[in-house]
């Protein structure tokens, strides 16, 4: 049975991500863990001092958290009521990312699905701070759903790679399973910076092609100055239902994509975005 963690702050954005997960895995037996964390807005020495004289304050936070989780669960059963799906509620006094890490480990979570609230810029939409931290901290597949995204089956999956990693079937299992469940096509995108693939990259490309031999796939090359711009250009020319990437912190490719995000230069995220870590498979 697949185990999926669904963080929620009880917002419409969070429920939209929950709905996506339920729809995407409607034919799969799953246990969904609804997670809400609560901390005071000012979690510091002043709060601790104040709380010592107001012992019921922490209980009020906990009560609101549990009440919110029960409301979300009731709404899910009203909207879906899928017999293949089970739900468990988790309320925790903790910081969100820290609690997500603990739950991923203790529950042996297969996937985390979370909504991301983008901030509009002149040319880009930034993925939220929590999402960026989750990408770097979680050691399990992580799926971000853009705010307001209307569910579409992930039939066309965009997979940018620089072919620097020698992928294994086990490493790509999350996306291979998703592709099998939705009869998806993987579109592998390489960004050309004026330098042809070296011998090692060619070898890794052939290995990837072998791994995908039972999955519909096609290789593309786009010449551009940056990976984010190449992704944007591809999306303007082709239908994309989901963006998939492997986060390898040691690669030049990762620096191109994620360092600008952290520095608030950002990149476009218009579709669900799944990230898996490379380190756990090394």
XYZ file of N, CA and C in Angstrom:
846
model
N 0.847 -1.199 0.000
C 0.000 0.000 0.000
C 0.879 1.244 0.000
N 0.557 2.202 -0.872
C 1.339 3.432 -0.969
C 1.005 4.348 0.203
N 2.040 4.971 0.758
C 1.876 5.894 1.876
C 2.207 7.306 1.410
N 1.233 8.207 1.511
C 1.387 9.558 0.999
C 1.118 10.566 2.108
N 2.052 11.489 2.296
C 1.916 12.532 3.316
C 1.340 13.790 2.677
N 0.282 14.342 3.306
C -0.409 15.508 2.772
C -0.409 16.619 3.825
N 0.586 17.496 3.809
C 0.578 18.638 4.737
C -0.557 19.594 4.377
N -1.185 20.166 5.392
C -2.267 21.121 5.140
C -2.259 22.221 6.177
N -2.537 23.431 5.722
C -2.753 24.566 6.628
C -4.220 24.979 6.583
N -5.063 24.086 6.001
C -6.515 24.267 5.899
C -6.910 25.327 4.872
N -5.987 25.707 4.022
C -6.282 26.690 2.981
C -6.848 25.996 1.741
N -7.429 26.790 0.868
C -7.929 26.262 -0.406
C -6.786 25.694 -1.235
N -5.637 26.343 -1.161
C -4.463 25.884 -1.885
C -4.040 24.486 -1.417
N -4.058 24.274 -0.105
C -3.679 22.974 0.448
C -4.679 21.896 0.049
N -5.974 22.238 0.078
C -6.985 21.233 -0.290
C -6.895 20.904 -1.782
N -6.523 21.874 -2.586
C -6.352 21.626 -4.006
C -5.259 20.578 -4.238
N -4.180 20.639 -3.463
C -3.104 19.657 -3.568
C -3.572 18.287 -3.084
N -4.355 18.275 -2.005
C -4.910 17.012 -1.507
C -5.797 16.378 -2.571
N -6.633 17.188 -3.201
C -7.522 16.683 -4.246
C -6.732 16.096 -5.404
N -5.629 16.769 -5.757
C -4.795 16.263 -6.855
C -4.274 14.866 -6.512
N -3.764 14.704 -5.309
C -3.208 13.411 -4.903
C -4.267 12.314 -4.930
N -5.440 12.621 -4.425
C -6.519 11.634 -4.394
C -6.934 11.233 -5.805
N -7.011 12.206 -6.704
C -7.391 11.918 -8.089
C -6.281 11.172 -8.831
N -5.038 11.581 -8.609
C -3.916 10.962 -9.318
C -3.744 9.495 -8.942
N -4.104 9.156 -7.701
C -3.924 7.780 -7.229
C -5.264 7.114 -6.931
N -6.274 7.458 -7.706
C -7.626 6.943 -7.456
C -7.724 5.432 -7.613
N -6.846 4.838 -8.408
C -6.899 3.394 -8.632
C -5.852 2.638 -7.821
N -5.203 3.329 -6.903
C -4.126 2.737 -6.110
C -4.535 2.695 -4.645
N -4.278 1.578 -3.979
C -4.549 1.496 -2.546
C -3.537 2.361 -1.796
N -4.051 3.326 -1.065
C -3.180 4.301 -0.395
C -3.625 4.552 1.034
N -2.663 4.878 1.859
C -2.932 5.505 3.148
C -2.423 6.925 3.059
N -3.317 7.889 3.233
C -2.962 9.297 3.200
C -2.866 9.803 4.637
N -1.774 10.489 4.926
C -1.582 11.074 6.249
C -1.787 12.579 6.145
N -2.873 13.075 6.750
C -3.166 14.500 6.764
C -2.393 15.129 7.910
N -1.455 16.012 7.569
C -0.574 16.591 8.580
C -0.815 18.084 8.738
N -1.019 18.500 9.978
C -1.064 19.928 10.286
C -0.123 20.199 11.444
N 0.735 21.192 11.264
C 1.615 21.607 12.349
C 1.177 22.972 12.853
N 1.382 23.205 14.129
C 0.988 24.492 14.700
C 2.091 25.016 15.604
N 2.427 26.261 15.408
C 3.362 26.979 16.267
C 2.870 28.410 16.375
N 3.113 29.073 17.476
C 2.727 30.474 17.585
C 3.425 31.308 16.521
N 2.819 32.399 16.151
C 3.422 33.285 15.160
C 4.780 33.765 15.642
N 4.877 34.103 16.925
C 6.153 34.507 17.511
C 6.604 33.411 18.471
N 7.367 32.484 17.922
C 7.809 31.344 18.720
C 9.196 31.664 19.279
N 9.234 32.412 20.382
C 10.506 32.850 20.930
C 10.400 32.937 22.448
N 11.365 33.584 23.062
C 11.388 33.665 24.522
C 10.181 34.398 25.077
N 9.678 35.404 24.321
C 8.505 36.136 24.779
C 7.290 35.216 24.829
N 7.172 34.339 23.800
C 6.047 33.402 23.788
C 6.148 32.436 24.971
N 7.372 31.926 25.211
C 7.561 30.969 26.296
C 7.191 31.608 27.636
N 7.612 32.860 27.812
C 7.284 33.566 29.047
C 5.783 33.761 29.168
N 5.140 34.160 28.043
C 3.702 34.393 28.062
C 2.951 33.087 28.297
N 3.431 32.025 27.683
C 2.743 30.744 27.776
C 2.796 30.177 29.189
N 3.847 30.536 29.911
C 3.956 30.023 31.272
C 2.836 30.558 32.156
N 2.282 31.703 31.785
C 1.181 32.272 32.558
C -0.167 31.992 31.899
N -0.128 31.410 30.687
C -1.348 31.078 29.953
C -1.280 29.618 29.500
N -1.427 28.682 30.446
C -1.236 27.259 30.126
C -2.228 26.729 29.108
N -3.326 27.410 28.887
C -4.328 26.902 27.955
C -4.068 27.323 26.512
N -3.060 28.179 26.301
C -2.811 28.672 24.952
C -2.378 27.544 24.010
N -1.439 26.700 24.447
C -0.987 25.579 23.622
C -2.138 24.627 23.329
N -3.008 24.406 24.321
C -4.162 23.533 24.114
C -5.109 24.113 23.067
N -5.219 25.442 23.048
C -6.085 26.081 22.052
C -5.553 25.856 20.643
N -4.239 25.966 20.480
C -3.629 25.694 19.174
C -3.883 24.242 18.755
N -3.700 23.336 19.690
C -3.890 21.920 19.402
C -5.343 21.624 19.034
N -6.266 22.208 19.776
C -7.688 21.996 19.506
C -8.064 22.504 18.123
N -7.565 23.685 17.767
C -7.865 24.237 16.443
C -7.288 23.359 15.337
N -6.108 22.814 15.584
C -5.466 21.942 14.600
C -6.279 20.671 14.385
N -6.684 20.040 15.477
C -7.460 18.798 15.378
C -8.828 19.048 14.742
N -9.446 20.168 15.100
C -10.741 20.517 14.507
C -10.600 20.720 13.006
N -9.544 21.401 12.603
C -9.313 21.624 11.181
C -9.076 20.336 10.423
N -8.328 19.415 11.014
C -8.062 18.129 10.367
C -9.348 17.319 10.198
N -10.208 17.345 11.215
C -11.479 16.613 11.114
C -12.359 17.201 10.002
N -12.349 18.524 9.857
C -13.136 19.164 8.803
C -12.622 18.773 7.424
N -11.292 18.735 7.278
C -10.698 18.339 5.997
C -11.060 16.893 5.677
N -10.971 16.033 6.671
C -11.288 14.619 6.456
C -12.752 14.449 6.033
N -13.670 15.155 6.701
C -15.087 15.055 6.332
C -15.315 15.546 4.905
N -14.654 16.617 4.532
C -14.795 17.149 3.175
C -14.281 16.143 2.145
N -13.166 15.486 2.450
C -12.609 14.479 1.539
C -13.610 13.350 1.324
N -14.210 12.866 2.400
C -15.173 11.764 2.271
C -16.425 12.202 1.509
N -16.811 13.468 1.661
C -17.951 13.968 0.897
C -17.614 14.063 -0.593
N -16.409 14.520 -0.895
C -16.031 14.764 -2.283
C -15.588 13.512 -3.022
N -15.025 12.533 -2.311
C -14.415 11.389 -2.997
C -14.915 10.032 -2.491
N -14.698 9.731 -1.204
C -15.147 8.474 -0.617
C -14.688 7.268 -1.432
N -13.394 7.182 -1.663
C -12.792 6.092 -2.423
C -12.448 4.945 -1.480
N -13.031 3.761 -1.682
C -12.763 2.633 -0.771
C -11.311 2.168 -0.789
N -10.548 2.559 -1.790
C -9.138 2.184 -1.856
C -8.264 3.068 -0.963
N -8.857 4.149 -0.440
C -8.077 5.138 0.299
C -8.425 5.174 1.780
N -7.394 5.174 2.601
C -7.540 5.354 4.039
C -6.863 6.661 4.446
N -7.375 7.286 5.510
C -6.835 8.566 5.957
C -6.533 8.520 7.450
N -5.371 9.077 7.799
C -4.997 9.236 9.193
C -4.629 10.697 9.431
N -4.978 11.205 10.611
C -4.750 12.611 10.933
C -3.562 12.744 11.884
N -2.696 13.718 11.578
C -1.529 13.988 12.425
C -1.503 15.479 12.762
N -1.579 15.789 14.052
C -1.473 17.164 14.524
C -0.217 17.256 15.378
N 0.656 18.203 15.052
C 1.942 18.255 15.757
C 2.362 19.679 16.069
N 2.849 19.879 17.287
C 3.445 21.156 17.664
C 4.895 21.117 17.201
N 5.132 21.655 16.015
C 6.465 21.575 15.426
C 6.524 22.495 14.215
N 7.717 22.759 13.749
C 7.875 23.458 12.485
C 7.554 22.492 11.348
N 6.964 22.999 10.285
C 6.442 22.138 9.225
C 7.502 21.211 8.643
N 8.623 21.742 8.185
C 9.629 20.917 7.518
C 10.205 19.881 8.475
N 10.446 20.274 9.730
C 10.974 19.333 10.718
C 10.005 18.177 10.943
N 8.717 18.499 11.039
C 7.722 17.447 11.262
C 7.575 16.561 10.032
N 7.644 17.159 8.848
C 7.580 16.366 7.629
C 8.723 15.356 7.583
N 9.917 15.797 7.950
C 11.074 14.895 7.967
C 10.845 13.739 8.936
N 10.307 14.051 10.118
C 10.057 13.010 11.117
C 9.021 12.009 10.633
N 7.951 12.514 10.025
C 6.882 11.628 9.554
C 7.337 10.776 8.369
N 8.126 11.359 7.498
C 8.659 10.599 6.353
C 9.457 9.404 6.853
N 10.240 9.631 7.895
C 11.066 8.553 8.436
C 10.239 7.544 9.219
N 9.411 8.023 10.133
C 8.687 7.107 11.019
C 7.599 6.317 10.294
N 6.950 6.924 9.312
C 5.860 6.261 8.587
C 6.332 5.599 7.294
N 7.611 5.769 6.964
C 8.163 5.234 5.705
C 7.327 5.721 4.515
N 7.205 7.037 4.438
C 6.378 7.689 3.417
C 6.971 7.497 2.021
N 6.094 7.200 1.051
C 6.525 7.019 -0.337
C 6.530 8.327 -1.121
N 5.661 9.255 -0.736
C 5.517 10.492 -1.500
C 4.915 11.570 -0.603
N 5.409 12.798 -0.756
C 4.826 13.965 -0.096
C 4.196 14.831 -1.169
N 2.940 15.227 -0.973
C 2.250 16.098 -1.925
C 1.824 17.358 -1.189
N 2.230 18.518 -1.719
C 1.950 19.770 -1.020
C 1.664 20.883 -2.023
N 0.751 21.762 -1.672
C 0.472 22.913 -2.501
C 1.558 23.955 -2.335
N 1.829 24.691 -3.410
C 2.813 25.757 -3.324
C 2.184 27.060 -3.776
N 2.364 28.078 -2.971
C 1.776 29.376 -3.251
C 2.822 30.239 -3.926
N 2.683 30.485 -5.201
C 3.671 31.250 -5.948
C 3.511 32.738 -5.750
N 4.618 33.459 -5.875
C 4.602 34.922 -5.837
C 4.881 35.433 -7.238
N 3.988 36.224 -7.778
C 4.125 36.673 -9.157
C 5.241 37.704 -9.289
N 6.090 37.512 -10.302
C 7.155 38.460 -10.600
C 7.008 38.950 -12.020
N 7.943 39.751 -12.468
C 7.857 40.324 -13.811
C 7.920 39.255 -14.880
N 8.757 38.220 -14.657
C 8.921 37.190 -15.672
C 8.768 35.784 -15.118
N 8.601 35.660 -13.815
C 8.602 34.328 -13.250
C 7.607 34.190 -12.111
N 7.352 32.963 -11.742
C 6.560 32.664 -10.562
C 7.462 31.885 -9.615
N 7.676 32.402 -8.422
C 8.561 31.751 -7.477
C 7.814 30.673 -6.713
N 8.448 29.523 -6.558
C 7.827 28.525 -5.706
C 8.073 28.927 -4.261
N 7.137 28.551 -3.380
C 7.149 29.046 -2.005
C 8.355 28.604 -1.205
N 8.602 29.334 -0.120
C 9.760 29.058 0.729
C 9.725 27.646 1.304
N 8.563 27.221 1.809
C 8.461 25.873 2.361
C 8.782 24.821 1.315
N 8.353 25.044 0.085
C 8.616 24.087 -0.986
C 10.107 23.989 -1.273
N 10.782 25.129 -1.311
C 12.226 25.131 -1.552
C 12.947 24.375 -0.441
N 12.563 24.635 0.818
C 13.184 23.928 1.939
C 12.905 22.430 1.866
N 11.686 22.066 1.477
C 11.332 20.651 1.387
C 12.155 19.944 0.312
N 12.368 20.627 -0.808
C 13.186 20.049 -1.872
C 14.566 19.672 -1.337
N 15.132 20.531 -0.531
C 16.495 20.329 -0.046
C 16.582 19.436 1.189
N 15.478 19.293 1.928
C 15.534 18.562 3.199
C 14.949 17.157 3.143
N 13.908 16.961 2.344
C 13.217 15.671 2.356
C 13.967 14.639 1.534
N 14.011 13.429 2.052
C 14.686 12.342 1.347
C 13.670 11.371 0.767
N 12.617 11.910 0.218
C 11.579 11.086 -0.399
C 10.989 11.882 -1.555
N 10.381 11.241 -2.541
C 9.775 11.989 -3.650
C 8.803 13.047 -3.144
N 8.863 14.218 -3.763
C 8.107 15.381 -3.318
C 7.385 15.989 -4.517
N 6.070 16.117 -4.390
C 5.250 16.624 -5.493
C 4.590 17.927 -5.073
N 4.876 19.005 -5.818
C 4.304 20.319 -5.546
C 3.183 20.613 -6.538
N 2.070 21.125 -6.023
C 0.927 21.466 -6.864
C 0.746 22.980 -6.833
N 0.838 23.649 -7.996
C 0.687 25.113 -8.022
C -0.701 25.546 -7.559
N -0.764 26.685 -6.949
C -2.033 27.224 -6.476
C -3.013 27.378 -7.631
N -4.225 26.856 -7.438
C -5.272 26.998 -8.435
C -5.170 26.051 -9.609
N -4.217 25.133 -9.598
C -4.064 24.213 -10.730
C -5.254 23.263 -10.817
N -5.859 23.196 -11.997
C -6.973 22.289 -12.227
C -6.444 20.931 -12.656
N -6.890 19.883 -11.984
C -6.328 18.555 -12.203
C -6.416 18.106 -13.651
N -5.288 17.641 -14.150
C -5.196 16.965 -15.426
C -4.380 15.694 -15.197
N -4.805 14.558 -15.718
C -3.996 13.351 -15.562
C -2.586 13.599 -16.095
N -1.560 13.157 -15.381
C -0.174 13.410 -15.805
C 0.231 12.546 -16.999
N -0.336 12.850 -18.141
C -0.087 12.066 -19.353
C 1.213 12.489 -20.024
N 1.463 13.792 -20.073
C 2.684 14.310 -20.691
C 3.621 14.821 -19.603
N 4.710 14.108 -19.389
C 5.646 14.412 -18.317
C 6.950 14.942 -18.914
N 7.375 16.102 -18.442
C 8.628 16.704 -18.897
C 9.731 16.367 -17.899
N 10.816 15.819 -18.399
C 11.918 15.353 -17.566
C 13.230 15.989 -18.060
N 13.595 17.176 -17.557
C 14.864 17.789 -17.941
C 16.035 17.076 -17.260
N 17.104 16.869 -17.998
C 18.301 16.253 -17.436
C 19.514 16.650 -18.260
N 20.677 16.691 -17.614
C 21.919 16.980 -18.322
C 22.711 15.703 -18.604
N 22.123 14.541 -18.254
C 22.751 13.236 -18.473
C 24.061 13.078 -17.695
N 24.217 13.842 -16.622
C 25.407 13.701 -15.793
C 25.261 12.547 -14.803
N 24.016 12.160 -14.529
C 23.763 11.070 -13.584
C 23.507 9.770 -14.320
N 24.035 8.705 -13.766
C 23.774 7.368 -14.309
C 22.574 6.793 -13.560
N 21.378 7.035 -14.086
C 20.152 6.648 -13.401
C 20.015 5.137 -13.294
N 19.288 4.716 -12.269
C 18.928 3.311 -12.108
C 17.410 3.185 -12.146
N 16.937 1.989 -12.407
C 15.499 1.751 -12.425
C 14.880 2.051 -11.065
N 15.580 1.656 -10.001
C 15.078 1.898 -8.644
C 14.946 3.394 -8.378
N 15.905 4.164 -8.851
C 15.876 5.605 -8.625
C 14.688 6.256 -9.299
N 14.353 5.798 -10.493
C 13.266 6.394 -11.270
C 11.921 5.709 -11.044
N 11.891 4.783 -10.107
C 10.658 4.022 -9.861
C 9.436 4.900 -9.588
N 9.559 5.999 -8.800
C 8.366 6.828 -8.553
C 7.720 7.357 -9.832
N 8.532 7.834 -10.757
C 7.964 8.396 -11.974
C 7.568 7.291 -12.947
N 8.271 6.167 -12.928
C 7.905 5.046 -13.796
C 6.549 4.473 -13.393
N 6.314 4.372 -12.084
C 5.020 3.874 -11.605
C 3.898 4.827 -11.985
N 4.151 6.121 -11.812
C 3.139 7.114 -12.166
C 2.836 7.059 -13.659
N 3.876 6.910 -14.472
C 3.698 6.838 -15.919
C 2.905 5.597 -16.314
N 3.163 4.496 -15.626
C 2.438 3.261 -15.938
C 0.959 3.390 -15.572
N 0.683 4.010 -14.429
C -0.697 4.157 -13.973
C -1.523 5.055 -14.888
N -0.867 6.011 -15.564
C -1.592 6.984 -16.387
C -1.253 6.881 -17.872
N -0.555 5.801 -18.246
C -0.129 5.614 -19.636
C 0.530 6.895 -20.153
N 1.483 7.371 -19.392
C 2.115 8.655 -19.675
C 3.254 8.517 -20.678
N 3.625 9.654 -21.236
C 4.810 9.748 -22.092
C 5.829 10.641 -21.399
N 7.076 10.169 -21.290
C 8.152 10.957 -20.715
C 8.912 11.670 -21.829
N 8.970 12.972 -21.728
C 9.692 13.783 -22.699
C 10.971 14.276 -22.036
N 12.106 13.700 -22.443
C 13.380 13.999 -21.801
C 14.023 15.189 -22.501
N 14.266 16.239 -21.733
C 14.762 17.498 -22.291
C 16.210 17.741 -21.895
N 17.049 17.930 -22.890
C 18.441 18.325 -22.655
C 18.637 19.739 -23.171
N 19.276 20.575 -22.350
C 19.530 21.961 -22.737
C 20.946 22.059 -23.297
N 21.029 22.532 -24.518
C 22.311 22.634 -25.225
C 22.921 24.010 -25.011
N 24.126 24.026 -24.439
C 24.823 25.283 -24.182
C 25.996 25.495 -25.141
N 25.973 24.818 -26.276
C 27.045 24.963 -27.256
C 28.124 23.914 -27.154
N 27.922 22.918 -26.284
C 28.888 21.853 -26.107
C 28.181 20.508 -26.213
N 28.683 19.637 -27.089
C 28.067 18.328 -27.292
C 28.249 17.446 -26.061
N 27.416 16.398 -25.965
C 27.531 15.452 -24.863
C 28.885 14.758 -24.906
N 29.499 14.593 -23.749
C 30.767 13.854 -23.711
C 30.472 12.353 -23.665
N 31.509 11.568 -23.610
C 31.360 10.111 -23.659
C 30.527 9.584 -22.491
N 30.756 10.129 -21.312
C 30.013 9.677 -20.135
C 28.535 10.041 -20.238
N 28.243 11.236 -20.728
C 26.852 11.656 -20.896
C 26.139 10.796 -21.930
N 26.831 10.475 -23.012
C 26.246 9.604 -24.036
C 25.931 8.229 -23.454
N 26.825 7.735 -22.616
C 26.608 6.442 -21.968
C 25.393 6.494 -21.053
N 25.274 7.578 -20.284
C 24.134 7.718 -19.378
C 22.820 7.877 -20.137
N 22.879 8.548 -21.276
C 21.683 8.705 -22.098
C 21.201 7.351 -22.616
N 22.131 6.520 -23.066
C 21.769 5.186 -23.555
C 21.190 4.339 -22.430
N 21.783 4.477 -21.236
C 21.274 3.733 -20.084
C 19.859 4.169 -19.736
N 19.606 5.472 -19.790
C 18.263 5.993 -19.504
C 17.264 5.470 -20.535
N 17.670 5.449 -21.779
C 16.798 4.937 -22.835
C 16.440 3.475 -22.584
N 17.400 2.708 -22.087
C 17.149 1.305 -21.778
C 16.161 1.161 -20.625
N 16.330 1.982 -19.594
C 15.417 1.952 -18.449
C 13.986 2.261 -18.892
N 13.855 3.155 -19.873
C 12.542 3.613 -20.329
C 12.007 2.801 -21.506
N 12.616 1.661 -21.808
C 12.219 0.913 -22.994
C 10.761 0.452 -22.951
N 10.214 0.279 -21.753
C 8.805 -0.124 -21.637
C 7.890 1.063 -21.365
N 8.448 2.258 -21.396
C 7.681 3.491 -21.163
C 7.771 4.377 -22.395
N 6.634 4.886 -22.828
C 6.643 5.802 -23.968
C 7.510 7.014 -23.636
N 8.475 7.325 -24.505
C 9.370 8.435 -24.228
C 9.960 8.992 -25.515
N 10.480 10.219 -25.411
C 11.128 10.880 -26.543
C 12.155 11.860 -26.018
N 13.282 11.973 -26.733
C 14.350 12.894 -26.339
C 14.243 14.191 -27.126
N 14.442 15.298 -26.420
C 14.431 16.621 -27.041
C 15.689 17.374 -26.633
N 16.138 18.260 -27.516
C 17.238 19.172 -27.198
C 16.806 20.592 -27.540
N 17.007 21.499 -26.584
C 16.697 22.907 -26.806
C 17.943 23.723 -26.501
N 18.301 24.597 -27.410
C 19.446 25.476 -27.181
C 18.964 26.740 -26.476
N 19.563 27.031 -25.340
C 19.185 28.229 -24.598
C 20.295 28.585 -23.634
N 20.133 29.735 -22.970
C 21.153 30.219 -22.055
C 20.957 29.721 -20.632
N 19.765 29.222 -20.321
C 19.510 28.736 -18.971
C 18.471 27.618 -19.013
N 18.526 26.778 -17.999
C 17.572 25.676 -17.891
C 16.151 26.174 -17.678
N 15.918 27.122 -16.754
C 14.548 27.617 -16.570
C 13.940 28.171 -17.852
N 14.722 28.911 -18.622
C 14.207 29.469 -19.870
C 13.902 28.373 -20.880
N 14.729 27.326 -20.894
C 14.485 26.206 -21.805
C 13.210 25.465 -21.428
N 12.983 25.307 -20.119
C 11.752 24.660 -19.656
C 10.546 25.488 -20.065
N 10.650 26.787 -19.881
C 9.557 27.676 -20.278
C 9.292 27.579 -21.773
N 10.360 27.578 -22.574
C 10.212 27.503 -24.025
C 9.533 26.199 -24.433
N 9.931 25.091 -23.794
C 9.322 23.802 -24.114
C 7.833 23.821 -23.784
N 7.483 24.374 -22.622
C 6.081 24.412 -22.214
C 5.235 25.266 -23.149
N 5.841 26.268 -23.746
C 5.107 27.109 -24.696
C 4.826 26.383 -26.006
N 5.619 25.363 -26.305
C 5.502 24.655 -27.577
C 4.849 23.286 -27.454
N 4.803 22.741 -26.236
C 4.272 21.393 -26.036
C 3.371 21.356 -24.795
N 2.457 20.424 -24.795
C 1.600 20.235 -23.621
C 2.387 19.510 -22.537
N 2.335 20.036 -21.335
C 3.024 19.441 -20.193
C 2.042 19.344 -19.032
N 1.897 18.149 -18.477
C 1.001 17.942 -17.341
C 1.751 17.836 -16.024
N 3.047 17.526 -16.111
C 3.837 17.372 -14.898
C 5.307 17.552 -15.238
N 6.020 18.261 -14.371
C 7.466 18.452 -14.503
C 8.146 17.552 -13.492
N 9.140 16.787 -13.949
C 9.841 15.837 -13.082
C 11.337 16.098 -13.144
N 11.983 16.144 -11.985
C 13.426 16.359 -11.948
C 14.068 15.569 -10.825
N 15.367 15.308 -11.012
C 16.181 14.681 -9.975
C 17.083 15.757 -9.394
N 17.029 15.943 -8.086
C 17.799 16.986 -7.419
C 19.145 16.423 -6.983
N 20.152 16.700 -7.765
C 21.516 16.289 -7.424
C 22.292 17.528 -7.013
N 22.526 17.700 -5.739
C 23.119 18.927 -5.223
C 24.544 19.153 -5.717
N 25.190 18.114 -6.218
C 26.582 18.265 -6.635
C 26.710 18.663 -8.102
N 25.597 18.698 -8.821
C 25.701 18.907 -10.258
C 25.577 20.373 -10.652
N 26.225 20.719 -11.740
C 26.121 22.055 -12.305
C 24.678 22.336 -12.709
N 23.995 21.299 -13.169
C 22.604 21.441 -13.600
C 21.723 21.860 -12.428
N 21.942 21.241 -11.255
C 21.147 21.598 -10.079
C 21.366 23.055 -9.700
N 22.599 23.519 -9.791
C 22.883 24.909 -9.457
C 22.150 25.867 -10.386
N 22.045 25.485 -11.647
C 21.350 26.323 -12.612
C 19.894 26.506 -12.234
N 19.293 25.440 -11.707
C 17.858 25.493 -11.441
C 17.532 25.995 -10.044
N 18.152 25.394 -9.031
C 17.691 25.654 -7.682
C 18.356 26.838 -7.001
N 19.585 27.147 -7.304
C 20.206 28.294 -6.665
C 19.478 29.595 -7.004
N 19.094 29.829 -8.266
C 18.310 31.033 -8.559
C 16.981 31.067 -7.815
N 16.369 29.898 -7.609
C 15.098 29.870 -6.887
C 15.305 30.350 -5.461
N 16.302 29.791 -4.792
C 16.570 30.171 -3.411
C 16.910 31.656 -3.321
N 17.576 32.172 -4.335
C 17.945 33.587 -4.348
C 16.835 34.478 -4.892
N 15.662 33.904 -5.072
C 14.472 34.630 -5.500
C 14.576 35.194 -6.923
N 15.341 34.505 -7.751
C 15.280 34.802 -9.181
C 14.142 33.984 -9.768
N 14.081 32.733 -9.331
C 12.916 31.903 -9.612
C 12.842 31.308 -10.989
N 11.862 30.453 -11.187
C 11.566 29.906 -12.494
C 10.089 29.558 -12.544
N 9.595 29.340 -13.757
C 8.167 29.116 -13.941
C 7.751 27.741 -13.430
N 6.714 27.720 -12.641
C 6.099 26.458 -12.239
C 4.599 26.606 -12.462
N 4.167 26.131 -13.615
C 2.771 26.246 -14.006
C 2.032 24.918 -13.878
N 2.780 23.842 -13.697
C 2.203 22.504 -13.618
C 2.760 21.810 -12.381
N 2.157 20.719 -11.959
C 2.715 19.963 -10.835
C 4.183 19.620 -11.081
N 4.961 19.663 -10.023
C 6.415 19.524 -10.115
C 6.867 18.456 -9.120
N 7.355 17.322 -9.633
C 7.843 16.249 -8.779
C 9.376 16.253 -8.749
N 9.933 16.173 -7.547
C 11.365 16.139 -7.364
C 11.730 14.898 -6.564
N 12.745 14.180 -7.033
C 13.308 13.089 -6.220
C 14.769 13.411 -5.959
N 15.276 12.918 -4.843
C 16.669 13.154 -4.479
C 17.550 12.074 -5.078
N 18.733 12.462 -5.501
C 19.654 11.478 -6.064
C 20.498 10.808 -4.977
N 20.722 11.518 -3.869
C 21.651 11.043 -2.864
C 21.289 9.715 -2.246
N 19.995 9.479 -2.023
C 19.568 8.250 -1.358
C 19.845 7.010 -2.186
N 20.138 7.212 -3.477
C 20.348 6.067 -4.345
C 21.842 5.862 -4.643
N 22.688 6.785 -4.173
C 24.117 6.681 -4.481
C 24.771 5.615 -3.624
